[in-house]
Tab-separated table of C-alpha atoms and ligand atoms in Angstrom:
chain	number	residue	atom	x	y	z
A	769	MET	CA	-92.266	15.198	-37.931
A	770	ARG	CA	-90.396	13.798	-40.960
A	771	ALA	CA	-92.025	10.453	-41.598
A	772	ILE	CA	-89.992	7.229	-41.989
A	773	GLN	CA	-90.401	5.931	-45.475
A	774	TYR	CA	-88.440	2.703	-45.200
A	775	ILE	CA	-85.756	1.000	-43.109
A	776	HIS	CA	-82.911	-0.614	-45.029
A	777	GLY	CA	-80.194	-2.842	-43.664
A	778	ASP	CA	-80.793	-6.386	-44.858
A	779	LYS	CA	-77.669	-6.431	-46.999
A	780	ALA	CA	-75.042	-9.144	-47.010
A	781	PRO	CA	-71.597	-7.823	-45.940
A	782	HIS	CA	-68.678	-8.138	-48.335
A	783	TRP	CA	-64.951	-7.409	-48.143
A	784	VAL	CA	-63.423	-4.303	-49.723
A	785	GLY	CA	-59.863	-5.500	-50.223
A	786	ASP	CA	-58.897	-7.491	-47.105
A	787	GLY	CA	-59.353	-4.637	-44.606
A	788	PHE	CA	-62.999	-3.332	-44.743
A	789	TYR	CA	-65.974	-5.613	-44.050
A	790	VAL	CA	-68.945	-3.548	-45.152
A	791	LYS	CA	-72.603	-3.508	-46.040
A	792	THR	CA	-73.384	-1.209	-49.001
A	793	LEU	CA	-76.549	0.476	-47.813
A	794	ILE	CA	-76.731	3.075	-50.553
A	795	ASN	CA	-75.700	2.327	-54.072
A	796	HIS	CA	-76.388	4.719	-56.980
A	797	LEU	CA	-75.927	1.841	-59.457
A	798	GLU	CA	-78.964	-0.078	-58.073
A	799	ASP	CA	-82.282	0.435	-59.771
A	800	ASN	CA	-84.597	-0.444	-56.867
A	801	PRO	CA	-87.727	1.601	-57.671
A	802	ASP	CA	-88.277	2.466	-53.992
A	803	PHE	CA	-84.684	3.298	-53.151
A	804	ASN	CA	-82.356	4.630	-55.851
A	805	TYR	CA	-80.272	7.675	-56.453
A	806	ASN	CA	-83.346	9.953	-56.734
A	807	HIS	CA	-83.941	9.133	-53.023
A	808	THR	CA	-80.382	9.668	-51.872
A	809	ASP	CA	-79.094	12.427	-54.161
A	810	PRO	CA	-76.420	13.902	-53.473
A	811	PHE	CA	-75.250	10.689	-51.629
A	812	LEU	CA	-74.075	8.070	-54.176
A	813	LEU	CA	-72.850	5.249	-52.054
A	814	PHE	CA	-72.645	4.348	-48.399
A	815	ASP	CA	-70.589	1.543	-46.952
A	816	TYR	CA	-71.358	0.710	-43.352
A	817	GLY	CA	-68.445	-1.097	-41.689
A	818	GLU	CA	-69.910	-3.083	-38.803
A	819	PRO	CA	-67.484	-3.524	-35.867
A	820	THR	CA	-65.124	-6.366	-36.860
A	821	ARG	CA	-62.261	-7.774	-34.789
A	822	PHE	CA	-58.852	-8.083	-36.387
A	823	SER	CA	-55.994	-10.047	-34.948
A	824	PRO	CA	-52.608	-8.314	-34.712
A	825	ASN	CA	-50.934	-8.437	-38.146
A	826	PRO	CA	-47.233	-9.297	-37.732
A	827	ASP	CA	-46.748	-9.106	-41.554
A	828	TYR	CA	-47.990	-5.442	-41.641
A	829	LYS	CA	-45.025	-4.119	-43.471
A	830	LEU	CA	-45.345	-6.703	-46.300
A	831	GLN	CA	-49.112	-7.218	-46.254
A	832	PRO	CA	-51.134	-4.498	-44.651
A	833	HIS	CA	-54.956	-5.037	-44.590
A	834	GLY	CA	-56.826	-2.747	-46.873
A	835	ILE	CA	-57.014	-1.848	-50.569
A	836	GLY	CA	-54.137	-0.878	-52.807
A	837	GLN	CA	-53.980	1.880	-55.349
A	838	HIS	CA	-57.255	2.637	-57.167
A	839	PRO	CA	-58.804	5.720	-58.908
A	840	HIS	CA	-61.762	7.944	-58.154
A	841	LYS	CA	-63.175	10.790	-60.251
A	842	GLY	CA	-66.186	13.103	-60.213
A	843	PHE	CA	-67.213	13.009	-56.541
A	844	GLU	CA	-65.975	13.087	-52.922
A	845	THR	CA	-65.292	10.190	-50.521
A	846	VAL	CA	-65.944	10.780	-46.827
A	847	THR	CA	-64.457	8.352	-44.352
A	848	LEU	CA	-65.374	8.210	-40.636
A	849	ALA	CA	-63.238	6.094	-38.299
A	850	TYR	CA	-65.326	4.886	-35.347
A	851	ASP	CA	-62.826	2.311	-34.154
A	852	GLY	CA	-59.425	1.609	-35.556
A	853	GLU	CA	-57.263	3.759	-37.807
A	854	ILE	CA	-56.769	4.118	-41.576
A	855	SER	CA	-53.629	5.214	-43.392
A	856	HIS	CA	-53.937	6.709	-46.897
A	857	ALA	CA	-51.572	7.810	-49.576
A	858	ASP	CA	-52.359	9.306	-53.004
A	859	SER	CA	-51.063	10.286	-56.433
A	860	THR	CA	-50.745	13.935	-55.435
A	861	GLY	CA	-48.270	13.120	-52.676
A	862	GLY	CA	-50.777	13.406	-49.890
A	863	ARG	CA	-50.715	10.928	-47.049
A	864	GLY	CA	-51.916	10.676	-43.488
A	865	ASP	CA	-53.768	8.704	-40.850
A	866	ILE	CA	-57.462	8.862	-40.012
A	867	LEU	CA	-57.621	8.310	-36.228
A	868	GLU	CA	-60.562	7.350	-34.078
A	869	GLY	CA	-63.227	10.038	-34.206
A	870	ASP	CA	-61.663	11.749	-37.121
A	871	VAL	CA	-63.142	12.282	-40.610
A	872	GLN	CA	-61.370	12.486	-43.928
A	873	TRP	CA	-63.260	14.409	-46.574
A	874	MET	CA	-61.483	13.674	-49.945
A	875	THR	CA	-62.465	15.566	-53.067
A	876	ALA	CA	-61.460	13.333	-55.982
A	877	GLY	CA	-62.750	15.958	-58.536
A	878	ARG	CA	-61.000	15.537	-61.833
A	879	GLY	CA	-59.177	12.430	-60.608
A	880	ILE	CA	-56.953	10.883	-57.993
A	881	LEU	CA	-55.325	7.516	-57.398
A	882	HIS	CA	-55.102	6.420	-53.792
A	883	GLU	CA	-54.646	3.508	-51.383
A	884	GLU	CA	-56.389	2.852	-48.036
A	885	PHE	CA	-54.988	0.566	-45.393
A	886	HIS	CA	-55.299	-0.055	-41.673
A	887	SER	CA	-52.746	2.149	-40.031
A	888	GLU	CA	-49.470	0.512	-38.963
A	889	ALA	CA	-50.202	1.081	-35.234
A	890	PHE	CA	-53.662	-0.512	-35.526
A	891	GLY	CA	-52.313	-3.336	-37.748
A	892	GLN	CA	-49.645	-4.196	-35.173
A	893	ARG	CA	-52.004	-4.190	-32.194
A	894	GLY	CA	-55.269	-5.394	-33.812
A	895	GLY	CA	-58.664	-4.923	-32.201
A	896	ILE	CA	-62.138	-3.736	-33.165
A	897	PHE	CA	-62.263	-1.955	-36.494
A	898	SER	CA	-65.338	-0.003	-37.501
A	899	MET	CA	-65.675	2.698	-40.172
A	900	VAL	CA	-68.100	4.109	-42.713
A	901	GLN	CA	-67.386	5.525	-46.167
A	902	LEU	CA	-69.715	7.740	-48.055
A	903	TRP	CA	-69.501	8.899	-51.684
A	904	VAL	CA	-70.891	12.404	-52.116
A	905	ASN	CA	-71.674	13.548	-55.660
A	906	LEU	CA	-70.272	16.728	-57.165
A	907	PRO	CA	-72.481	18.956	-59.335
A	908	SER	CA	-71.447	19.136	-63.062
A	909	LYS	CA	-69.860	22.567	-62.591
A	910	HIS	CA	-67.486	21.217	-59.939
A	911	LYS	CA	-66.814	17.675	-61.212
A	912	LEU	CA	-63.417	18.586	-62.567
A	913	THR	CA	-62.312	20.647	-59.547
A	914	GLY	CA	-58.757	19.921	-58.305
A	915	PRO	CA	-58.316	16.995	-55.863
A	916	LYS	CA	-57.987	18.008	-52.254
A	917	TYR	CA	-58.411	16.695	-48.664
A	918	GLN	CA	-60.041	18.003	-45.557
A	919	SER	CA	-58.516	16.177	-42.551
A	920	ILE	CA	-61.097	16.871	-39.858
A	921	LYS	CA	-60.085	16.102	-36.351
A	922	ARG	CA	-62.735	15.364	-33.725
A	923	ALA	CA	-61.582	18.535	-31.869
A	924	ASP	CA	-62.364	20.631	-34.980
A	925	MET	CA	-66.068	19.720	-34.928
A	926	PRO	CA	-68.568	21.953	-33.019
A	927	ILE	CA	-70.201	19.850	-30.252
A	928	ILE	CA	-73.838	20.386	-29.387
A	929	GLU	CA	-75.397	18.978	-26.179
A	930	LEU	CA	-78.742	17.207	-26.505
A	931	ILE	CA	-81.262	17.917	-23.787
A	932	ASN	CA	-84.011	15.527	-22.644
A	933	ASP	CA	-87.216	17.128	-24.063
A	934	SER	CA	-89.463	14.957	-21.923
A	935	ASP	CA	-88.136	16.720	-18.763
A	936	ALA	CA	-87.024	20.091	-20.139
A	937	GLN	CA	-87.002	21.828	-16.774
A	938	LYS	CA	-84.111	19.651	-15.503
A	939	GLN	CA	-82.058	20.368	-18.689
A	940	THR	CA	-80.596	16.944	-18.455
A	941	ILE	CA	-77.939	16.184	-21.101
A	942	ILE	CA	-78.644	12.866	-22.770
A	943	GLY	CA	-76.267	13.066	-25.737
A	944	GLN	CA	-74.042	15.077	-28.066
A	945	VAL	CA	-73.941	15.945	-31.749
A	946	ALA	CA	-70.669	16.593	-33.529
A	947	ILE	CA	-71.276	18.807	-36.530
A	948	ILE	CA	-69.033	17.317	-39.268
A	949	ALA	CA	-70.661	19.315	-41.991
A	950	GLY	CA	-73.745	21.553	-42.514
A	951	ASP	CA	-75.684	23.818	-40.239
A	952	TRP	CA	-77.158	23.258	-36.782
A	953	HIS	CA	-79.344	26.281	-35.900
A	954	GLY	CA	-76.722	28.634	-37.238
A	955	ILE	CA	-73.663	26.661	-36.039
A	956	THR	CA	-71.515	25.688	-39.032
A	957	GLY	CA	-69.837	22.313	-39.371
A	958	ALA	CA	-66.122	21.646	-39.777
A	959	ALA	CA	-66.118	20.559	-43.488
A	960	THR	CA	-66.748	22.754	-46.492
A	961	THR	CA	-69.062	21.170	-49.061
A	962	PHE	CA	-69.912	21.987	-52.736
A	963	THR	CA	-73.679	21.669	-52.109
A	964	PRO	CA	-75.829	21.984	-48.987
A	965	ILE	CA	-75.156	18.866	-46.873
A	966	ASN	CA	-75.620	18.050	-43.232
A	967	MET	CA	-73.497	15.338	-41.658
A	968	TRP	CA	-73.957	14.992	-37.965
A	969	ASP	CA	-72.453	12.419	-35.682
A	970	VAL	CA	-74.990	11.843	-32.925
A	971	ALA	CA	-74.413	9.934	-29.686
A	972	LEU	CA	-76.966	9.202	-26.913
A	973	HIS	CA	-75.885	7.944	-23.555
A	974	ALA	CA	-78.792	8.458	-21.165
A	975	ALA	CA	-82.512	7.720	-21.236
A	976	GLY	CA	-84.869	10.358	-22.678
A	977	THR	CA	-86.280	11.880	-25.855
A	978	THR	CA	-84.772	14.588	-27.956
A	979	SER	CA	-85.525	16.083	-31.408
A	980	ILE	CA	-83.312	17.120	-34.306
A	981	GLN	CA	-84.282	19.477	-37.058
A	982	VAL	CA	-83.582	18.712	-40.718
A	983	PRO	CA	-84.384	20.879	-43.775
A	984	ASN	CA	-87.568	19.835	-45.532
A	985	THR	CA	-85.815	20.366	-48.866
A	986	HIS	CA	-83.205	17.679	-48.240
A	987	ASN	CA	-83.054	13.973	-48.892
A	988	THR	CA	-82.623	12.647	-45.341
A	989	LEU	CA	-81.113	9.416	-44.072
A	990	LEU	CA	-80.099	8.124	-40.628
A	991	LEU	CA	-77.698	5.292	-39.974
A	992	ILE	CA	-77.785	3.480	-36.659
A	993	GLN	CA	-74.084	2.791	-36.199
A	994	GLU	CA	-74.302	1.282	-32.737
A	995	GLY	CA	-76.977	0.379	-30.174
A	996	GLN	CA	-80.712	0.543	-30.368
A	997	LEU	CA	-83.364	3.247	-29.921
A	998	LEU	CA	-86.751	4.502	-31.109
A	999	VAL	CA	-86.810	6.909	-34.009
A	1000	ASN	CA	-90.204	8.701	-34.394
A	1001	GLY	CA	-91.458	5.873	-32.134
A	1002	THR	CA	-90.110	3.044	-34.376
A	1003	ALA	CA	-87.582	0.587	-32.952
A	1004	VAL	CA	-84.305	0.440	-34.928
A	1005	SER	CA	-80.850	-1.045	-34.198
A	1006	ALA	CA	-77.259	-1.139	-35.327
A	1007	GLY	CA	-76.866	-1.588	-39.101
A	1008	ASP	CA	-80.307	-0.069	-39.910
A	1009	LEU	CA	-80.420	2.848	-42.420
A	1010	ILE	CA	-83.596	4.895	-42.191
A	1011	GLN	CA	-84.822	6.513	-45.371
A	1012	PHE	CA	-87.150	9.478	-44.519
A	1013	SER	CA	-89.982	10.643	-46.748
A	1014	ALA	CA	-89.189	12.580	-49.864
A	1015	PRO	CA	-88.225	16.245	-49.448
A	1016	ILE	CA	-90.443	18.987	-50.757
A	1017	HIS	CA	-89.349	20.123	-54.251
A	1018	VAL	CA	-87.598	23.482	-54.490
A	1019	ASN	CA	-87.943	25.018	-57.935
A	1020	THR	CA	-84.943	27.358	-58.100
A	1021	GLU	CA	-86.041	28.611	-61.520
A	1022	SER	CA	-89.247	29.985	-60.067
A	1023	GLU	CA	-89.500	33.558	-59.041
A	1024	THR	CA	-91.171	32.503	-55.786
A	1025	PRO	CA	-89.235	29.440	-54.636
A	1026	SER	CA	-90.880	27.174	-52.114
A	1027	HIS	CA	-90.143	28.263	-48.538
A	1028	SER	CA	-87.520	26.010	-46.926
A	1029	THR	CA	-88.227	25.061	-43.349
A	1030	THR	CA	-87.372	22.164	-41.045
A	1031	ASP	CA	-88.950	18.890	-39.999
A	1032	SER	CA	-88.227	17.248	-36.652
A	1033	ILE	CA	-86.933	13.718	-36.117
A	1034	GLU	CA	-87.561	12.341	-32.621
A	1035	LEU	CA	-84.909	10.186	-30.967
A	1036	THR	CA	-85.838	8.124	-27.839
A	1037	TYR	CA	-83.222	6.284	-25.821
A	1038	SER	CA	-85.015	3.798	-23.668
A	1039	ARG	CA	-84.108	3.118	-20.078
A	1040	ASP	CA	-83.695	-0.595	-20.994
A	1041	ALA	CA	-81.048	0.113	-23.659
A	1042	GLN	CA	-77.506	-1.020	-22.909
A	1043	GLY	CA	-74.526	1.207	-23.617
A	1044	ILE	CA	-74.163	4.147	-25.985
A	1045	VAL	CA	-76.217	4.823	-29.168
A	1046	LYS	CA	-74.344	6.174	-32.184
A	1047	LEU	CA	-76.095	7.578	-35.219
A	1048	LEU	CA	-75.047	9.333	-38.429
A	1049	LEU	CA	-77.499	11.834	-39.818
A	1050	LEU	CA	-77.148	12.531	-43.524
A	1051	SER	CA	-79.197	15.152	-45.302
A	1052	GLY	CA	-78.557	16.938	-48.583
A	1053	GLU	CA	-80.172	19.121	-51.165
A	1054	PRO	CA	-80.674	17.047	-54.307
A	1055	ILE	CA	-78.294	18.053	-57.095
A	1056	GLY	CA	-80.900	16.829	-59.625
A	1057	GLU	CA	-78.508	16.022	-62.503
A	1058	PRO	CA	-78.190	12.817	-64.511
A	1059	VAL	CA	-75.600	10.386	-63.264
A	1060	ALA	CA	-73.337	8.068	-65.354
A	1061	GLY	CA	-71.439	5.841	-63.024
A	1062	TYR	CA	-69.214	2.790	-63.326
A	1063	GLY	CA	-66.886	1.509	-60.618
A	1064	PRO	CA	-64.966	4.427	-59.119
A	1065	PHE	CA	-66.012	6.983	-61.722
A	1066	VAL	CA	-69.250	9.058	-61.479
A	1067	MET	CA	-69.861	11.496	-64.358
A	1068	ASN	CA	-72.922	13.066	-65.841
A	1069	THR	CA	-72.936	11.365	-69.318
A	1070	GLN	CA	-71.805	8.014	-70.829
A	1071	GLU	CA	-69.401	9.920	-73.050
A	1072	GLU	CA	-67.747	11.552	-70.022
A	1073	LEU	CA	-67.583	8.142	-68.412
A	1074	ARG	CA	-65.907	6.604	-71.528
A	1075	GLN	CA	-63.425	9.496	-71.572
A	1076	ALA	CA	-62.615	8.919	-67.900
A	1077	PHE	CA	-61.733	5.235	-68.646
A	1078	ARG	CA	-59.641	6.211	-71.752
A	1079	ASP	CA	-57.731	8.706	-69.600
A	1080	TYR	CA	-57.148	6.101	-66.910
A	1081	GLN	CA	-56.050	3.386	-69.282
A	1082	ILE	CA	-53.472	5.532	-71.039
A	1083	GLY	CA	-52.091	6.713	-67.652
A	1084	ASN	CA	-53.251	10.235	-68.175
A	1085	PHE	CA	-55.199	10.270	-65.005
A	1086	GLY	CA	-55.181	12.536	-62.008
A	1087	LYS	CA	-52.734	14.821	-63.620
B	221	MN	MN1	-60.974	4.759	-52.372
């Protein structure tokens, strides 16, 4: 079993623009000795948007809720819409809507300018809005790759049924996993990634215990998006982010690299729980490179970072 190292979640929420009310649960700029980029590599930043109710916005056309044009460079942003819808538009001419259950995987690479707002349909009707956004680092050899999108519809994701292990004979289905990215026992996720990453959208809807397997060479994190459950016997609830124990180190230079295998994580949905449990499992092989980050730019060195700002200031950005 992969041990729980620490449970994070006691962060004050803040607004991103006027559309996204989030808790930043992972932040590569923080130097907490127990939880910094070394523990989350290749994940740089994670904004958890707790379910927030928005009134209908009759001024949508003049003042949509969200955040206007801003740059990104040197990494990828991954946006999951749990409730509500997001419209985006960018400097390459790309635009579209992220609908409920969909994922947008945007590679900023050498640079992009974009805007992120509630969709017009959601803005007009209002309701519960809940999303998460993750920043995934790019290795130095791919930092300047061309910007691109993967618009991943829920229907594009392989769905795995989770069986109650505590009564395996009955084969009772207690949940599902949607494989956004990565590998589930040989089943490949919908997104393509630059480094080995698993991103699994897990839902439990009935009482029981089930196990998921994660590579022992990956940094591994689990967000409780909604509900409450036991993870490896420990009670957790919505807004918690579990940091699992450090991965074993793989020395790729060595002639006999350490053998990669998997660790299990045990999920128990109690009979007393109310409603559905939603989880987001994140695991990734550490890139292991230095990070120089400021605001929306994440490079490898301070000189690259200064160059990114110069390029942005003279308008020579994302071209
Ligand atoms: Mn953005």
